[in-house]
Coordinates of N, CA and C in Angstrom, one line a residue:
X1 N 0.8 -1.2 0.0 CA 0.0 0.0 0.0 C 0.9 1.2 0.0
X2 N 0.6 2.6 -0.6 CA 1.5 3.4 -0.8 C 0.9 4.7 0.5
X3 N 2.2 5.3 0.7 CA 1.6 6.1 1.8 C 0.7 6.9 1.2
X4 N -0.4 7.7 1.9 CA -0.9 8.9 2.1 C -0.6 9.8 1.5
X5 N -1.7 10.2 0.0 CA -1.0 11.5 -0.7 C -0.3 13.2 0.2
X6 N 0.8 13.1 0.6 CA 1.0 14.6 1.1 C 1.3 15.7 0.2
X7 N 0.0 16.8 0.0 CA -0.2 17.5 -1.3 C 1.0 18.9 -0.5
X8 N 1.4 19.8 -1.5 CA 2.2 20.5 -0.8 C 2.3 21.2 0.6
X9 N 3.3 21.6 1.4 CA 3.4 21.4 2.7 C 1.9 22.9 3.5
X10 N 1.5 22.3 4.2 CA -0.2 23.0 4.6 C 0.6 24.4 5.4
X11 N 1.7 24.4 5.7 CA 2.5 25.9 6.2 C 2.5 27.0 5.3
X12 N 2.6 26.3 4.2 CA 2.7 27.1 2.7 C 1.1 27.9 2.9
X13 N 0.5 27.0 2.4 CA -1.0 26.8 2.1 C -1.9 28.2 3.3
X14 N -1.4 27.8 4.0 CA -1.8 28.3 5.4 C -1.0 30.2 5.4
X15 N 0.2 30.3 5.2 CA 0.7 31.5 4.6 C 0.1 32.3 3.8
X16 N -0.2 31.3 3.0 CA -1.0 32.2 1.4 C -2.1 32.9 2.3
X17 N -3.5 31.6 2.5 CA -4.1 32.2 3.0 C -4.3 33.5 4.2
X18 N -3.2 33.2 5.5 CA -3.3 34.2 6.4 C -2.6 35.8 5.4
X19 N -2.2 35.8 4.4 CA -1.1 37.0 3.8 C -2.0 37.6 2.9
X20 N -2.6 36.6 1.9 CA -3.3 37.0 0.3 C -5.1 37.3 0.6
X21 N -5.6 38.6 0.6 CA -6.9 38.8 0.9 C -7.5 38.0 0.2
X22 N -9.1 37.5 0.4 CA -9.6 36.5 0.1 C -10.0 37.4 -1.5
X23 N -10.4 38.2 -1.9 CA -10.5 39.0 -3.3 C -9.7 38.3 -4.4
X24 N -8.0 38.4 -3.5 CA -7.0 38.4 -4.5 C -7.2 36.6 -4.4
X25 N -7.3 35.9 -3.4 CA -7.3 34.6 -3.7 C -8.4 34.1 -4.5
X26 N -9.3 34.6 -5.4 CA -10.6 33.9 -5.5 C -9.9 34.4 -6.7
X27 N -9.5 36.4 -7.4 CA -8.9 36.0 -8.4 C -7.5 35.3 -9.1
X28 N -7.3 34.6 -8.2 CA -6.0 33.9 -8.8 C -6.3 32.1 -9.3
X29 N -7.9 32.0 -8.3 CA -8.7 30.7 -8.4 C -9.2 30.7 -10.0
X30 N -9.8 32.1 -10.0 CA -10.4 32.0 -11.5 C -9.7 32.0 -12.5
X31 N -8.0 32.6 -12.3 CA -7.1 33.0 -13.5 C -6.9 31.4 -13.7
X32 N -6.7 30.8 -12.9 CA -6.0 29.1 -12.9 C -7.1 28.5 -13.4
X33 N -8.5 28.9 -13.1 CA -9.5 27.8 -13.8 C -9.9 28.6 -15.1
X34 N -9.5 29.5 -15.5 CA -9.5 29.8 -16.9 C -8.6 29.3 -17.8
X35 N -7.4 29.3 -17.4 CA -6.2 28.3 -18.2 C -6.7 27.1 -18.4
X36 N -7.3 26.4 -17.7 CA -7.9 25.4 -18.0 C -9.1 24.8 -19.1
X37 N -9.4 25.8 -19.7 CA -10.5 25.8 -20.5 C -10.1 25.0 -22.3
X38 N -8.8 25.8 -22.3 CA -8.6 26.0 -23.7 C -8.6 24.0 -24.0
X39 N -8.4 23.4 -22.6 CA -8.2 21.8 -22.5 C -9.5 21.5 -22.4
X40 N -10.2 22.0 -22.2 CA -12.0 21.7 -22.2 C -12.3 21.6 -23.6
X41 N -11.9 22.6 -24.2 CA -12.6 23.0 -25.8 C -11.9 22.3 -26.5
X42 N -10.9 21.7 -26.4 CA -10.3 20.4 -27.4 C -11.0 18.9 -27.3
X43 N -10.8 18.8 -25.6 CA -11.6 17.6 -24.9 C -13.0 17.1 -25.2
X44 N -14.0 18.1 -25.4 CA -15.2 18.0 -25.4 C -15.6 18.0 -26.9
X45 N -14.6 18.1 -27.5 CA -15.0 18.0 -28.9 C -14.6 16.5 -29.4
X46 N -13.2 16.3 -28.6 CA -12.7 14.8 -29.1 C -14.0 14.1 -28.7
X47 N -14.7 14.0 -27.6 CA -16.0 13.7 -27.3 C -16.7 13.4 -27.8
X48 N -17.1 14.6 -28.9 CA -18.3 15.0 -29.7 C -19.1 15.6 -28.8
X49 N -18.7 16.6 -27.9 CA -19.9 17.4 -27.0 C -19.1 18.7 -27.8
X50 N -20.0 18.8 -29.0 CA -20.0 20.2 -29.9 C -19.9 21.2 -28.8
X51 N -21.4 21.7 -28.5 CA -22.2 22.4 -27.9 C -21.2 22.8 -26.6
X52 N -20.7 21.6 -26.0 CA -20.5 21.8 -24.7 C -18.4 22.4 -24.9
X53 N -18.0 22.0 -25.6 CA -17.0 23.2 -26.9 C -17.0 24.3 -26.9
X54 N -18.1 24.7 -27.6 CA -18.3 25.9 -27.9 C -18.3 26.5 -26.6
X55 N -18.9 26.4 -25.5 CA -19.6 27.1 -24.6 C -18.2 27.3 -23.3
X56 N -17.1 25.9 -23.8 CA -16.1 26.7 -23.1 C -15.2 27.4 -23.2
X57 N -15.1 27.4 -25.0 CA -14.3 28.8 -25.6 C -15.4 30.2 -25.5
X58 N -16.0 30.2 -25.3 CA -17.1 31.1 -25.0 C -16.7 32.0 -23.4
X59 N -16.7 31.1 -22.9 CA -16.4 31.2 -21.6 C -15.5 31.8 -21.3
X60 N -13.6 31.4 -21.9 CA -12.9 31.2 -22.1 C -12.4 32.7 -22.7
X61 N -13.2 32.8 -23.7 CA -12.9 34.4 -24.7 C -13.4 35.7 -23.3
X62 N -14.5 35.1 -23.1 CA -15.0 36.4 -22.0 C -14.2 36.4 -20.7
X63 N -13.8 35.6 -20.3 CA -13.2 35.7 -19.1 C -11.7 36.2 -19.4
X64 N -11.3 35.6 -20.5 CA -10.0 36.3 -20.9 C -9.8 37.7 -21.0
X65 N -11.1 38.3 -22.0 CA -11.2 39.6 -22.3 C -11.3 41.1 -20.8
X66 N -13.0 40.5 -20.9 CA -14.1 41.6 -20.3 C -13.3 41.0 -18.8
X67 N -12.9 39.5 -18.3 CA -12.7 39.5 -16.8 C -11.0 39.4 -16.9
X68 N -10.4 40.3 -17.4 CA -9.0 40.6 -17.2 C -8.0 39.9 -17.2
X69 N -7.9 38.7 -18.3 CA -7.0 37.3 -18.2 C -7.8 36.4 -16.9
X70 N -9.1 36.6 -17.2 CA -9.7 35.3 -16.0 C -9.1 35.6 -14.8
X71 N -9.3 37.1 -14.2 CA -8.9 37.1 -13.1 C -9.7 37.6 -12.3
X72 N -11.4 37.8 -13.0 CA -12.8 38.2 -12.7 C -13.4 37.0 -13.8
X73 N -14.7 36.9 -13.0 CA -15.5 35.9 -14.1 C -16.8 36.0 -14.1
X74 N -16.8 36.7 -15.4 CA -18.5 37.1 -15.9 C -18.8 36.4 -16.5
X75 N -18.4 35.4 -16.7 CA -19.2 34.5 -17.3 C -20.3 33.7 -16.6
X76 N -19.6 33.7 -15.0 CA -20.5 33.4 -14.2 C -22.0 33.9 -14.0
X77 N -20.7 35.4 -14.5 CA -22.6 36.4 -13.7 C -23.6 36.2 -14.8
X78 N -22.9 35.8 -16.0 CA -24.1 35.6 -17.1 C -24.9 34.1 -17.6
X79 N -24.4 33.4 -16.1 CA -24.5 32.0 -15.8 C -24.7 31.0 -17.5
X80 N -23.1 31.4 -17.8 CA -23.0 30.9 -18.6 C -22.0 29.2 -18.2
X81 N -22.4 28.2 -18.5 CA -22.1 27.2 -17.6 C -20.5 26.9 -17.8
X82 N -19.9 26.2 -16.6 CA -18.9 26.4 -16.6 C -18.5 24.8 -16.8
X83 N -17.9 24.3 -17.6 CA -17.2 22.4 -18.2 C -15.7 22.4 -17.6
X84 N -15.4 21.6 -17.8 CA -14.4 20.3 -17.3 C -14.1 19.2 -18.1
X85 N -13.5 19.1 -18.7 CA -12.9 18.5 -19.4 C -12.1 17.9 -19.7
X86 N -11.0 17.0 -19.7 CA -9.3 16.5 -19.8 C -9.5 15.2 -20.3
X87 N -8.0 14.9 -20.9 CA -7.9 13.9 -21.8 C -8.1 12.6 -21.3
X88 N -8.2 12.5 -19.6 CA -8.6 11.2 -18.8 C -9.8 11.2 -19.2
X89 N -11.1 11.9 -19.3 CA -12.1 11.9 -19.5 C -12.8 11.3 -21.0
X90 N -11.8 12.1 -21.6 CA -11.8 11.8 -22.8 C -11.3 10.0 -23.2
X91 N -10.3 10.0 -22.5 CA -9.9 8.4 -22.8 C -11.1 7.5 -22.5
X92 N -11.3 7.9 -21.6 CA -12.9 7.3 -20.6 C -14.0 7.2 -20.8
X93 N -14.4 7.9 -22.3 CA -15.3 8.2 -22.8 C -14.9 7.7 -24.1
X94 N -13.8 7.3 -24.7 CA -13.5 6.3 -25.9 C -13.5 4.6 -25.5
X95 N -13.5 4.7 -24.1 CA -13.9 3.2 -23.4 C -12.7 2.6 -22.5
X96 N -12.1 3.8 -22.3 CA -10.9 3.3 -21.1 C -11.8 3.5 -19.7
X97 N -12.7 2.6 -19.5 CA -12.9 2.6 -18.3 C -12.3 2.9 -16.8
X98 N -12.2 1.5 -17.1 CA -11.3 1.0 -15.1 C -9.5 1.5 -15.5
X99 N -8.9 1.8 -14.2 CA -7.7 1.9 -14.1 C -7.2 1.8 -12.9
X100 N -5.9 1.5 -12.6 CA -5.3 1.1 -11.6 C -5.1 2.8 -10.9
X101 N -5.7 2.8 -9.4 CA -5.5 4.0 -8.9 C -3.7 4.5 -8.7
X102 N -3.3 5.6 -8.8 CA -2.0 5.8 -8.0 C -2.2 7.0 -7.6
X103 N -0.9 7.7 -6.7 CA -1.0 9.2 -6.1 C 0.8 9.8 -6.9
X104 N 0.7 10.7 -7.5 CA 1.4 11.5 -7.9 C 2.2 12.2 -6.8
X105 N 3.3 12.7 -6.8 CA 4.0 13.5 -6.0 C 3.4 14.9 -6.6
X106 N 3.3 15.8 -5.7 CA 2.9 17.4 -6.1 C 1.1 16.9 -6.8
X107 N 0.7 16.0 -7.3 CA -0.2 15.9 -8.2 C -1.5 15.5 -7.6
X108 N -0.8 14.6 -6.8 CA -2.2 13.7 -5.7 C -3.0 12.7 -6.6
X109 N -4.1 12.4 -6.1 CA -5.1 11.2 -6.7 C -5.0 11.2 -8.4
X110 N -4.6 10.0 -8.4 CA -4.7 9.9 -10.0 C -5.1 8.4 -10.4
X111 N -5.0 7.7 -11.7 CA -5.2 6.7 -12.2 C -4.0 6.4 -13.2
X112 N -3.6 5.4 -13.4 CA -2.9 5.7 -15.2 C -3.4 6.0 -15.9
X113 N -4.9 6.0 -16.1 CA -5.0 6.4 -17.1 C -5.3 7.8 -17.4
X114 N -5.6 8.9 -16.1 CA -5.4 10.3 -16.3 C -4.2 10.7 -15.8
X115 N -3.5 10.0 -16.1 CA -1.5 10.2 -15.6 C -1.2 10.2 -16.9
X116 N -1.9 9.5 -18.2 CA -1.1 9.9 -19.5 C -2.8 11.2 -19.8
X117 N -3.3 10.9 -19.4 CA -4.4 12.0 -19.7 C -3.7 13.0 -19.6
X118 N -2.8 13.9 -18.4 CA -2.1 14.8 -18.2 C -0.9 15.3 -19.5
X119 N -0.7 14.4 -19.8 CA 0.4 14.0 -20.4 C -0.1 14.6 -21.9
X120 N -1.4 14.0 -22.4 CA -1.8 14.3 -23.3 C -2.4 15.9 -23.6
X121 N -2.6 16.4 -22.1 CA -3.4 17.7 -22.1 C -2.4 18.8 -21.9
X122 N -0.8 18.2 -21.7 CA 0.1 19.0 -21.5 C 0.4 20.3 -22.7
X123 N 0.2 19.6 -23.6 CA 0.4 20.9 -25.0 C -0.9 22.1 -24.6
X124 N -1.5 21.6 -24.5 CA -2.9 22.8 -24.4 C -3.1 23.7 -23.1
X125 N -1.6 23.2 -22.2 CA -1.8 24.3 -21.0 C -1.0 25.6 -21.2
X126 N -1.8 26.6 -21.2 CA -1.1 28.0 -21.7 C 0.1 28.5 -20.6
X127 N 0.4 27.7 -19.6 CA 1.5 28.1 -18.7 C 3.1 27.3 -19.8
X128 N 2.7 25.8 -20.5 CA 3.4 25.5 -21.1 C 3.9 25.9 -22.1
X129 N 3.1 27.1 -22.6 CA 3.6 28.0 -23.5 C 4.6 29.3 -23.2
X130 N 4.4 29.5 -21.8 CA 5.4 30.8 -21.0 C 6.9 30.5 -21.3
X131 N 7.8 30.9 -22.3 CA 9.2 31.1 -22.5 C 9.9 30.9 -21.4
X132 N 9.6 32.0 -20.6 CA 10.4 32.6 -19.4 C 10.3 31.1 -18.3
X133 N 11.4 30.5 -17.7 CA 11.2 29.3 -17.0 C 11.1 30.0 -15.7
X134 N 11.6 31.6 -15.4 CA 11.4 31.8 -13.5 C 9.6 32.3 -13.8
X135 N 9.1 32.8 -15.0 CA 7.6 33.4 -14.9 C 7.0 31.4 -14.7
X136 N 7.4 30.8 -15.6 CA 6.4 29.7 -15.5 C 6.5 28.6 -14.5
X137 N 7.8 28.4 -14.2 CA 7.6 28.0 -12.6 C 7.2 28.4 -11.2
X138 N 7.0 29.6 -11.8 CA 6.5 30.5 -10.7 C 4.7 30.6 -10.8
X139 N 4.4 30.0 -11.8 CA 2.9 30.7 -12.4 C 2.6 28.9 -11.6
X140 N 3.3 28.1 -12.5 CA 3.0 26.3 -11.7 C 3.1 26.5 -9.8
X141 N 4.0 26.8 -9.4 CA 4.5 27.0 -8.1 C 2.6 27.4 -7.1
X142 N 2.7 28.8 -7.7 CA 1.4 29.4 -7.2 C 0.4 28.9 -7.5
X143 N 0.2 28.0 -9.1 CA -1.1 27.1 -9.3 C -1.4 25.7 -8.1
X144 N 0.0 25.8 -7.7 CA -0.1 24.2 -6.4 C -0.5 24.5 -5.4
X145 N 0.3 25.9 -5.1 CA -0.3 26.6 -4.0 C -1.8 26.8 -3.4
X146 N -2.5 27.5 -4.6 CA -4.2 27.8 -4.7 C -4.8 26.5 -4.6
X147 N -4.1 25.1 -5.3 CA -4.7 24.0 -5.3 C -4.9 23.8 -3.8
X148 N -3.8 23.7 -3.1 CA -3.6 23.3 -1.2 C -4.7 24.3 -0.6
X149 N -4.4 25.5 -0.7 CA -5.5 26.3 -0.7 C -7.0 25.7 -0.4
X150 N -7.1 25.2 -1.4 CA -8.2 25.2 -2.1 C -8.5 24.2 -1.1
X151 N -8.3 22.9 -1.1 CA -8.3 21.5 -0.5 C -8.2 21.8 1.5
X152 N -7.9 22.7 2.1 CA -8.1 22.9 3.3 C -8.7 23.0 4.2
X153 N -10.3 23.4 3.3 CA -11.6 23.1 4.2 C -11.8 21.2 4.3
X154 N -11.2 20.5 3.6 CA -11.0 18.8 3.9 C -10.3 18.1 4.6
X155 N -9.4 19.6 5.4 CA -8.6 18.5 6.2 C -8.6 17.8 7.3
X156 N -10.0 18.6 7.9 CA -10.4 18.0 8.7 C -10.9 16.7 8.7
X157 N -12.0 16.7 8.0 CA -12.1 15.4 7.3 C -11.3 14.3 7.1
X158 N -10.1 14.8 6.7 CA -8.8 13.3 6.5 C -7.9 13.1 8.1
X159 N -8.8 14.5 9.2 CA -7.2 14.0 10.4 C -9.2 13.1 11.1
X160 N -10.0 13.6 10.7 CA -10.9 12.4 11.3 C -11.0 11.0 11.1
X161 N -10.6 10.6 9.2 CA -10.8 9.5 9.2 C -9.5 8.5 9.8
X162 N -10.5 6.9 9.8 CA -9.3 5.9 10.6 C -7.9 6.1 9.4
X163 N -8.5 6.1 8.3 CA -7.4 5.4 7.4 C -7.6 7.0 6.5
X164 N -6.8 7.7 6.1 CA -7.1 8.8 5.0 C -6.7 8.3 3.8
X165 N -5.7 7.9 3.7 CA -5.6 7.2 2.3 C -6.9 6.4 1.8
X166 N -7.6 5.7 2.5 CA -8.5 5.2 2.1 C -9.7 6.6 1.8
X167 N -9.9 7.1 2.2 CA -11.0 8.6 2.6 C -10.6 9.1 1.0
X168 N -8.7 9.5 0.8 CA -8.8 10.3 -0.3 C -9.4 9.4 -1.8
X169 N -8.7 8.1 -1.5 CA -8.3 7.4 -2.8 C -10.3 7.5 -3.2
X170 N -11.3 7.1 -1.9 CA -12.7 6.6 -2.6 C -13.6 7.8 -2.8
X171 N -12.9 9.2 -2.1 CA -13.8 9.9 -2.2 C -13.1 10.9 -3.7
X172 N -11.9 11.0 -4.0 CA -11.2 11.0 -5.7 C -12.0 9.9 -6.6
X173 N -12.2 8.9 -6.2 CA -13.0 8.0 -7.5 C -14.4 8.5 -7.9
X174 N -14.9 8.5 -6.6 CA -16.2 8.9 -6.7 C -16.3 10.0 -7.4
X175 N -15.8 11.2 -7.2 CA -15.5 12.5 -8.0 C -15.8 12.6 -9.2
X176 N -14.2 11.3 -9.8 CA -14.3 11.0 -10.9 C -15.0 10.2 -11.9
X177 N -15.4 9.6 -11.5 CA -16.5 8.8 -11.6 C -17.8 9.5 -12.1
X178 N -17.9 10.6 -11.0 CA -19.0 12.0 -11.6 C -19.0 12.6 -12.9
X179 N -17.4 12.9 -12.8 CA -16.9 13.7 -14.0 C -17.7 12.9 -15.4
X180 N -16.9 11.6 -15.3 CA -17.0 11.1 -16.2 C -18.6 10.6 -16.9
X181 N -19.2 10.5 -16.2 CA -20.5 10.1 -16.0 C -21.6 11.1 -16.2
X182 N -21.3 12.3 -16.2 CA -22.2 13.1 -15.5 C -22.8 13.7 -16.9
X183 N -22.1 13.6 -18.4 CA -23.1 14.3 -19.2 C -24.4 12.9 -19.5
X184 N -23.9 11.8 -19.1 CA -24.8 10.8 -19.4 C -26.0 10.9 -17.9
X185 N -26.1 12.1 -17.2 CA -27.1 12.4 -16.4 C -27.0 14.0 -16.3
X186 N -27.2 14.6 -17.1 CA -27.3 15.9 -17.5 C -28.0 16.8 -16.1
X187 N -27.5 17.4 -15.8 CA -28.1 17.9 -14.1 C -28.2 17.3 -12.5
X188 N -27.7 16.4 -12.7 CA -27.4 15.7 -11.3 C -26.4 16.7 -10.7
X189 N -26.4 16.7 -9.6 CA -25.5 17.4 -8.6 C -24.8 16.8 -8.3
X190 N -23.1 17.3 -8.0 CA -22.3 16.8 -7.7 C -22.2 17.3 -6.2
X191 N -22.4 16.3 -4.6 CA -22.9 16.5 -3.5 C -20.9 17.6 -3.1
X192 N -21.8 18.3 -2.3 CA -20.8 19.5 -1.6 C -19.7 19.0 -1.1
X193 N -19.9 17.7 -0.7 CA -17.9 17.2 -0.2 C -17.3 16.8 -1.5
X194 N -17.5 16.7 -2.3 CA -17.2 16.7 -3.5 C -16.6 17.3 -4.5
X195 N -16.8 18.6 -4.5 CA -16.8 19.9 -5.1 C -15.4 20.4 -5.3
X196 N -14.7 20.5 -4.2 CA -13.3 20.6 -4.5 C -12.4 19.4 -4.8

């Protein structure tokens, strides 16, 4: 059994937060989930979810523009919906099902087969395009950061359970599982411990 994903060190995480006002943290949430998109609108087309393409270059254009490099997100306000997308998904949806779980260093919960999903979705992340190696490991650095961030309201949750490895690995499947599942149940909710 492999130890316990430890995602970057919670001192860090814990810094950001006590230092970075919650304004500047929520825009740096949105700048990082807008980089993400341009991977949606490739993904969801390998799919054949046209529609659901379109709507994240859509997304994608406005938040870039009118919300300042996705660092405001009107797209929200014009509840224009927000997708998810990646080449795991995509594999998953050409019939790679089941896969052997692993935990990444820096990466956390994965599968093989969204471990080459990454791999595959690597050309289409616009940090991969940054020349400058101190701007883009610095842009990656702070993206791990927001991630810890992000994942902090759970930690309580993992120092309650008996086993956490067991807590991350089923409550990451489940997630995933949603992802992957979820346009074949169009509107289902994805339950609030879940979310992040």
């Amino acid at each position: 059994r492999m130890d316990s994903w430890h995602p970057p060190p919670l001192r860090v995480a814990n810094a950001y937060v006590a230092v970075v006002p919650a304004p500047v943290r929520t825009g740096v949430s949105n700048f990082f989930d807008n980089l993400g998109q341009p991977a949606t609108v490739v993904n969801a087309l390998l799919q054949g979810r046209v529609r659901h393409s379109a709507e994240a270059l859509g997304r994608f254009l406005l938040n870039s523009t009118v919300g300042v490099a996705g660092l405001f997100d009107p797209a929200a306000r014009l509840k224009m919906p927000e997708r998810e997308e990646d080449f795991g998904q995509t594999l998953a949806n050409w019939g790679w099902r089941r896969s052997r779980y692993l935990e990444l260093p820096f990466f956390g919960p994965s599968t093989v087969r969204d471990a080459i999903g990454r791999v595959g979705d690597s050309p289409l992340q616009p940090l991969a395009q940054v020349e400058s190696d101190k701007v883009r490991i610095g842009l990656q650095a702070l993206s791990l950061v927001d991630g810890r961030a992000r994942l902090m309201n759970l930690d309580s949750l993992r120092d309650a359970a008996q086993d956490d490895y067991l807590l991350v690995r089923d409550s990451w499947a489940q997630r995933r599982d949603f992802q992957i599942q979820k346009d074949a149940k169009e509107g289902a909710a994805l339950p609030d411990y879940l979310k992040e």
